[in-house]
Amino acid sequence: MRVGTARAAAVRWVAAHARPAPGYRGAYFSGSTVGRPDDAELPPSSDVDVVVVTEEDEPPAKPGKLRYDGALLEITYVPWAELRDPGAVLSSYHLAGSFRTDTVIDDPTGGLRALYAAVAPRFAQRSQVRRRCLDARRRVVDRLAAFDASAPFHEQVPAWMFPAGVTTHVLLVAALRNPTVRLRYRAARDVLTAYGQPDLYRKLLALLGCADVSERVVRHHVGELTRTFDATVPVARTPFFFSSDLTGQARPIAVDGSLELIDRGEHREAVFWIVATLARCHAVLAVDAPALHRARLPAFEAAVAELTGITCTADLLDRRSAVLGFLPLLDAATEAVLAANPDITG
């Protein structure tokens, strides 16, 4: 499917399902398709991110991934209160990128186009880019500080891994690139290569624990992921913020997307999402199917051990310290990208 075809389906979904809802203020595109031409091919392992803006301070649970007119959409809600201040949006690394270009789908109040008009001209200003880099860096520090060593192991792993992975986002923000979620390591590799710092990429992989992992080992654990994922989908009942990532609709991304990376020789780049998805499956299974959780737990523990080198809480605490110790190197690399990026102004 072409990106333009998928976008058109998203526009129709907004008109049919979002616009009639009370408190609706508009919708816009976000994520990896922003800035891509309409005639670009959208892989089966990619979706179109749509953000629906609402007046409600506590928006409804996001519908997440859904299939509409043949397109795979990812629907998220955001309260208008988070977008009201253009300065705050400019300094937010996960919000600003959507208003670098005109991504507005529908804007009945005119607020989104006014926001775009305020953000776009200042998006690439050095001071604003640096503020967004610091926003991402703070997320690394704050979320690692919140790590709970008393939580179950399947909760500890993502509580360390997701903030550790935000180190890649700091670099992507400095390069004015989309801080993608699933493909963050591949995107960071491309940035570091483009800016003459390929050795730092190996350090990022070492923090994750997969710098020397083999394709054979990664492929084996994708097989285990497939079994766990397919066992989780039919028993999932309790809502989690990531529930839409654990459905049949999401399988092309959650499972097939990792296989695609391995087949392309990017097995190390697949590790992050393999482990993240396994951990999310076990978060669901622990609540909705405890016996299945226990039965599949050895496969999860083996995957974490062989893909990241982590076997226990003490390892996670050591790795947390390693990520924090890496930040001065990350700061220097970020400043080098900021200095060399020809698209940054002022």
Short mmCIF file of C-alpha atoms in Angstrom, two decimals:
data_model
loop_
_atom_site.label_atom_id
_atom_site.label_comp_id
_atom_site.label_asym_id
_atom_site.label_seq_id
_atom_site.Cartn_x
_atom_site.Cartn_y
_atom_site.Cartn_z
CA MET A 1 0.00 0.00 0.00
CA ARG A 2 1.17 3.53 -0.77
CA VAL A 3 1.55 6.05 2.04
CA GLY A 4 -1.00 8.33 0.37
CA THR A 5 -3.59 5.56 0.21
CA ALA A 6 -3.10 4.79 3.89
CA ARG A 7 -3.35 8.48 4.78
CA ALA A 8 -6.60 8.75 2.86
CA ALA A 9 -7.99 5.84 4.87
CA ALA A 10 -6.93 7.62 8.05
CA VAL A 11 -8.77 10.77 6.97
CA ARG A 12 -11.93 8.72 6.42
CA TRP A 13 -11.56 7.07 9.85
CA VAL A 14 -11.28 10.47 11.52
CA ALA A 15 -14.40 11.71 9.75
CA ALA A 16 -16.43 8.62 10.62
CA HIS A 17 -15.24 7.82 14.14
CA ALA A 18 -13.39 10.74 15.75
CA ARG A 19 -15.18 13.87 14.56
CA PRO A 20 -18.63 12.92 15.98
CA ALA A 21 -17.25 12.38 19.51
CA PRO A 22 -17.94 14.97 22.25
CA GLY A 23 -14.98 17.26 22.91
CA TYR A 24 -13.35 16.60 19.55
CA ARG A 25 -10.94 19.37 18.49
CA GLY A 26 -9.19 17.87 15.47
CA ALA A 27 -6.63 15.32 14.34
CA TYR A 28 -3.16 15.17 12.83
CA PHE A 29 -0.61 12.70 11.55
CA SER A 30 2.40 11.72 13.63
CA GLY A 31 5.21 9.18 13.57
CA SER A 32 7.25 7.68 10.77
CA THR A 33 5.04 8.69 7.84
CA VAL A 34 5.39 12.42 8.55
CA GLY A 35 7.24 14.00 5.66
CA ARG A 36 7.10 10.89 3.46
CA PRO A 37 5.70 11.35 -0.05
CA ASP A 38 2.31 9.93 -0.91
CA ASP A 39 3.77 7.57 -3.51
CA ALA A 40 6.20 5.95 -1.04
CA GLU A 41 5.55 2.30 -0.23
CA LEU A 42 4.23 1.58 3.27
CA PRO A 43 5.61 -1.79 4.42
CA PRO A 44 3.24 -4.27 6.09
CA SER A 45 5.32 -3.83 9.26
CA SER A 46 4.50 -0.10 9.42
CA ASP A 47 1.38 1.76 10.43
CA VAL A 48 0.05 5.30 10.09
CA ASP A 49 -0.01 7.21 13.38
CA VAL A 50 -3.05 9.43 13.91
CA VAL A 51 -3.42 11.70 16.94
CA VAL A 52 -6.94 12.78 17.87
CA VAL A 53 -7.15 15.97 19.94
CA THR A 54 -9.83 16.25 22.60
CA GLU A 55 -10.99 18.91 25.05
CA GLU A 56 -11.00 16.30 27.81
CA ASP A 57 -8.15 16.53 30.31
CA GLU A 58 -8.35 12.75 30.71
CA PRO A 59 -8.78 11.44 27.16
CA PRO A 60 -10.29 8.02 26.53
CA ALA A 61 -8.07 4.98 26.23
CA LYS A 62 -6.42 4.95 22.85
CA PRO A 63 -7.96 2.56 20.31
CA GLY A 64 -4.41 1.70 19.27
CA LYS A 65 -3.83 -0.35 16.16
CA LEU A 66 -6.79 -1.06 13.92
CA ARG A 67 -7.39 -1.95 10.31
CA TYR A 68 -9.51 0.51 8.31
CA ASP A 69 -10.11 0.33 4.57
CA GLY A 70 -7.08 -1.93 4.31
CA ALA A 71 -4.70 0.45 6.13
CA LEU A 72 -3.15 -0.29 9.52
CA LEU A 73 -3.71 2.77 11.72
CA GLU A 74 -2.41 3.59 15.19
CA ILE A 75 -4.86 5.91 16.94
CA THR A 76 -3.84 7.95 19.98
CA TYR A 77 -5.68 10.66 21.91
CA VAL A 78 -4.05 13.79 23.31
CA PRO A 79 -5.72 16.51 25.41
CA TRP A 80 -5.71 20.00 23.90
CA ALA A 81 -4.16 21.21 27.16
CA GLU A 82 -0.87 19.57 26.11
CA LEU A 83 -0.87 21.45 22.80
CA ARG A 84 -2.20 24.84 23.85
CA ASP A 85 1.25 26.38 24.46
CA PRO A 86 3.42 26.40 21.29
CA GLY A 87 6.54 26.95 23.39
CA ALA A 88 5.86 23.81 25.39
CA VAL A 89 5.24 21.84 22.19
CA LEU A 90 8.49 23.13 20.69
CA SER A 91 10.45 21.87 23.68
CA SER A 92 8.75 18.46 23.79
CA TYR A 93 10.66 15.92 21.77
CA HIS A 94 7.68 13.62 21.30
CA LEU A 95 5.24 16.39 20.23
CA ALA A 96 7.21 18.92 18.19
CA GLY A 97 8.03 16.70 15.19
CA SER A 98 4.41 16.42 14.18
CA PHE A 99 4.27 20.18 13.58
CA ARG A 100 7.49 20.53 11.62
CA THR A 101 5.36 20.16 8.51
CA ASP A 102 1.64 20.47 7.89
CA THR A 103 0.26 17.21 9.27
CA VAL A 104 -3.23 18.46 10.09
CA ILE A 105 -6.03 16.12 9.08
CA ASP A 106 -8.95 18.09 10.48
CA ASP A 107 -9.06 21.32 12.46
CA PRO A 108 -12.57 22.58 13.18
CA THR A 109 -11.38 25.19 15.71
CA GLY A 110 -8.28 26.40 13.84
CA GLY A 111 -6.08 25.61 16.84
CA LEU A 112 -3.90 22.99 15.14
CA ARG A 113 -3.05 25.14 12.14
CA ALA A 114 -2.21 28.01 14.45
CA LEU A 115 0.07 25.65 16.36
CA TYR A 116 1.74 24.53 13.13
CA ALA A 117 2.25 28.16 12.11
CA ALA A 118 3.95 28.87 15.45
CA VAL A 119 6.10 25.72 15.65
CA ALA A 120 7.28 25.10 12.10
CA PRO A 121 9.39 28.28 11.64
CA ARG A 122 11.21 27.68 14.93
CA PHE A 123 11.48 23.89 14.83
CA ALA A 124 15.08 23.80 13.55
CA GLN A 125 16.42 26.66 15.68
CA ARG A 126 19.46 25.47 17.59
CA SER A 127 18.11 26.55 20.96
CA GLN A 128 14.85 24.68 20.40
CA VAL A 129 16.55 21.52 19.15
CA ARG A 130 18.84 21.54 22.19
CA ARG A 131 15.83 21.91 24.49
CA ARG A 132 14.25 18.84 22.90
CA CYS A 133 17.49 16.88 23.28
CA LEU A 134 17.51 17.79 26.97
CA ASP A 135 13.86 16.73 27.22
CA ALA A 136 14.77 13.27 25.91
CA ARG A 137 17.85 13.10 28.16
CA ARG A 138 15.72 13.92 31.22
CA ARG A 139 13.42 11.07 30.31
CA VAL A 140 16.37 8.67 30.45
CA VAL A 141 17.41 9.90 33.90
CA ASP A 142 13.93 10.24 35.41
CA ARG A 143 12.67 6.86 34.27
CA LEU A 144 15.80 5.05 35.37
CA ALA A 145 15.46 6.77 38.76
CA ALA A 146 11.94 5.33 39.02
CA PHE A 147 13.16 1.75 38.50
CA ASP A 148 11.47 -0.57 41.04
CA ALA A 149 13.74 -3.42 42.08
CA SER A 150 10.85 -5.09 43.93
CA ALA A 151 8.71 -5.50 40.81
CA PRO A 152 8.46 -8.84 39.00
CA PHE A 153 11.34 -9.51 36.62
CA HIS A 154 9.14 -9.18 33.52
CA GLU A 155 8.26 -5.64 34.67
CA GLN A 156 11.82 -4.74 35.66
CA VAL A 157 13.21 -5.50 32.21
CA PRO A 158 11.16 -2.91 30.24
CA ALA A 159 11.48 -0.43 33.13
CA TRP A 160 15.22 -0.46 32.43
CA MET A 161 15.19 -1.07 28.69
CA PHE A 162 12.81 1.65 27.52
CA PRO A 163 14.64 4.56 29.19
CA ALA A 164 17.96 3.05 28.13
CA GLY A 165 16.64 3.08 24.57
CA VAL A 166 15.76 6.77 24.80
CA THR A 167 19.50 7.43 24.50
CA THR A 168 18.94 6.82 20.78
CA HIS A 169 16.19 9.44 20.75
CA VAL A 170 18.55 12.13 22.02
CA LEU A 171 20.68 11.60 18.91
CA LEU A 172 17.70 11.40 16.57
CA VAL A 173 16.31 14.66 17.90
CA ALA A 174 19.68 16.38 17.34
CA ALA A 175 19.67 15.11 13.77
CA LEU A 176 16.08 16.37 13.24
CA ARG A 177 14.90 12.83 12.63
CA ASN A 178 11.80 11.04 13.81
CA PRO A 179 12.36 9.49 17.27
CA THR A 180 10.90 6.19 16.16
CA VAL A 181 10.00 3.53 18.71
CA ARG A 182 10.50 0.08 17.20
CA LEU A 183 13.35 1.03 14.84
CA ARG A 184 15.17 3.40 17.17
CA TYR A 185 18.49 1.54 17.08
CA ARG A 186 18.62 1.28 13.31
CA ALA A 187 17.79 4.98 13.04
CA ALA A 188 20.48 5.90 15.59
CA ARG A 189 23.02 3.80 13.68
CA ASP A 190 22.25 5.76 10.52
CA VAL A 191 22.67 9.08 12.34
CA LEU A 192 25.97 8.12 13.94
CA THR A 193 27.28 6.83 10.62
CA ALA A 194 26.21 9.98 8.81
CA TYR A 195 27.89 12.19 11.41
CA GLY A 196 31.15 10.26 11.57
CA GLN A 197 30.65 8.54 14.93
CA PRO A 198 30.07 4.87 14.06
CA ASP A 199 32.06 3.63 17.06
CA LEU A 200 29.50 5.12 19.41
CA TYR A 201 26.82 2.90 17.94
CA ARG A 202 28.58 -0.19 19.23
CA LYS A 203 28.54 1.38 22.69
CA LEU A 204 24.78 1.89 22.42
CA LEU A 205 24.36 -1.77 21.50
CA ALA A 206 26.64 -2.78 24.37
CA LEU A 207 24.42 -0.87 26.82
CA LEU A 208 21.49 -2.88 25.49
CA GLY A 209 23.65 -6.01 25.69
CA CYS A 210 23.45 -7.18 22.09
CA ALA A 211 26.64 -5.84 20.49
CA ASP A 212 27.94 -9.36 19.82
CA VAL A 213 24.74 -11.39 19.63
CA SER A 214 24.52 -13.73 16.64
CA GLU A 215 21.79 -13.91 14.05
CA ARG A 216 21.14 -17.53 14.99
CA VAL A 217 20.40 -16.63 18.60
CA VAL A 218 18.14 -13.72 17.65
CA ARG A 219 16.24 -15.83 15.14
CA HIS A 220 15.70 -18.53 17.76
CA HIS A 221 14.15 -16.05 20.17
CA VAL A 222 11.88 -14.61 17.50
CA GLY A 223 10.51 -18.12 17.25
CA GLU A 224 9.88 -18.10 21.00
CA LEU A 225 8.34 -14.64 20.71
CA THR A 226 5.99 -15.95 18.03
CA ARG A 227 4.80 -18.75 20.31
CA THR A 228 4.33 -16.41 23.28
CA PHE A 229 2.63 -13.72 21.20
CA ASP A 230 0.20 -16.15 19.57
CA ALA A 231 -0.63 -17.61 22.98
CA THR A 232 -1.21 -14.17 24.49
CA VAL A 233 -3.54 -12.65 21.90
CA PRO A 234 -6.55 -14.95 22.52
CA VAL A 235 -6.39 -14.72 26.32
CA ALA A 236 -5.74 -10.98 26.72
CA ARG A 237 -8.57 -9.30 28.61
CA THR A 238 -7.15 -6.68 30.97
CA PRO A 239 -6.50 -3.32 29.29
CA PHE A 240 -2.91 -2.04 29.24
CA PHE A 241 -1.66 1.08 27.49
CA PHE A 242 0.10 -1.22 25.00
CA SER A 243 -2.79 -3.67 24.53
CA SER A 244 -3.26 -2.75 20.88
CA ASP A 245 0.31 -3.95 20.21
CA LEU A 246 -0.72 -7.45 21.27
CA THR A 247 -3.46 -8.22 18.77
CA GLY A 248 -3.76 -10.07 15.53
CA GLN A 249 -3.78 -6.72 13.71
CA ALA A 250 -0.43 -5.86 15.29
CA ARG A 251 1.29 -9.15 14.46
CA PRO A 252 2.88 -7.85 11.21
CA ILE A 253 4.71 -5.27 13.33
CA ALA A 254 5.30 -7.16 16.57
CA VAL A 255 6.55 -10.40 15.02
CA ASP A 256 6.97 -10.10 11.25
CA GLY A 257 8.77 -6.76 11.56
CA SER A 258 11.48 -8.36 13.67
CA LEU A 259 11.89 -11.18 11.15
CA GLU A 260 12.26 -8.61 8.37
CA LEU A 261 15.11 -6.95 10.23
CA ILE A 262 16.88 -10.28 10.76
CA ASP A 263 16.48 -11.22 7.11
CA ARG A 264 18.12 -7.92 6.17
CA GLY A 265 21.12 -8.62 8.38
CA GLU A 266 19.94 -6.25 11.12
CA HIS A 267 19.47 -8.83 13.83
CA ARG A 268 21.00 -6.66 16.55
CA GLU A 269 18.57 -3.88 15.65
CA ALA A 270 15.69 -6.33 16.19
CA VAL A 271 16.60 -7.14 19.79
CA PHE A 272 14.95 -4.13 21.42
CA TRP A 273 11.46 -4.82 20.11
CA ILE A 274 11.71 -8.58 20.57
CA VAL A 275 12.43 -8.20 24.28
CA ALA A 276 9.92 -5.37 24.69
CA THR A 277 7.13 -7.40 23.11
CA LEU A 278 7.96 -10.50 25.15
CA ALA A 279 7.86 -8.44 28.35
CA ARG A 280 4.52 -6.93 27.38
CA CYS A 281 3.11 -10.38 26.66
CA HIS A 282 4.11 -11.51 30.13
CA ALA A 283 2.59 -8.42 31.73
CA VAL A 284 -0.72 -9.54 30.19
CA LEU A 285 -0.27 -13.22 30.89
CA ALA A 286 0.61 -12.63 34.54
CA VAL A 287 -2.84 -11.09 35.01
CA ASP A 288 -5.05 -12.91 32.50
CA ALA A 289 -3.45 -16.37 32.23
CA PRO A 290 -1.08 -17.02 35.17
CA ALA A 291 -0.50 -20.67 34.31
CA LEU A 292 0.49 -19.75 30.76
CA HIS A 293 2.70 -16.97 32.14
CA ARG A 294 4.57 -19.50 34.27
CA ALA A 295 4.83 -21.96 31.40
CA ARG A 296 6.32 -19.39 29.01
CA LEU A 297 8.49 -17.62 31.60
CA PRO A 298 11.61 -19.78 31.02
CA ALA A 299 11.58 -18.76 27.34
CA PHE A 300 11.34 -15.09 28.35
CA GLU A 301 14.17 -15.39 30.85
CA ALA A 302 16.33 -17.18 28.28
CA ALA A 303 15.65 -14.48 25.70
CA VAL A 304 16.60 -11.70 28.11
CA ALA A 305 19.75 -13.55 29.16
CA GLU A 306 20.95 -14.42 25.66
CA LEU A 307 19.93 -11.18 23.92
CA THR A 308 20.89 -8.66 26.60
CA GLY A 309 23.12 -10.55 29.05
CA ILE A 310 20.78 -9.85 31.96
CA THR A 311 19.74 -12.64 34.30
CA CYS A 312 18.63 -10.92 37.53
CA THR A 313 17.79 -7.66 39.24
CA ALA A 314 21.44 -7.06 40.18
CA ASP A 315 22.34 -7.15 36.47
CA LEU A 316 19.63 -4.60 35.73
CA LEU A 317 20.90 -2.28 38.44
CA ASP A 318 24.43 -2.56 37.06
CA ARG A 319 23.16 -1.83 33.55
CA ARG A 320 21.19 1.14 34.85
CA SER A 321 24.41 2.56 36.27
CA ALA A 322 26.15 1.90 32.96
CA VAL A 323 23.51 3.88 31.06
CA LEU A 324 23.86 6.82 33.44
CA GLY A 325 27.63 6.61 33.14
CA PHE A 326 27.30 6.75 29.37
CA LEU A 327 25.48 10.09 29.38
CA PRO A 328 28.59 12.31 29.20
CA LEU A 329 29.62 10.49 25.99
CA LEU A 330 26.09 10.90 24.69
CA ASP A 331 26.15 14.60 25.51
CA ALA A 332 29.36 15.08 23.55
CA ALA A 333 28.02 13.15 20.58
CA THR A 334 24.79 15.13 20.65
CA GLU A 335 26.65 18.44 20.64
CA ALA A 336 28.73 17.22 17.69
CA VAL A 337 25.59 16.41 15.73
CA LEU A 338 24.05 19.77 16.64
CA ALA A 339 27.18 21.56 15.46
CA ALA A 340 27.43 19.65 12.17
CA ASN A 341 23.76 19.45 11.21
CA PRO A 342 23.34 21.78 8.21
CA ASP A 343 19.56 21.98 8.69
CA ILE A 344 19.80 23.56 12.14
CA THR A 345 19.50 27.34 12.11
CA GLY A 346 20.56 30.13 14.43
#
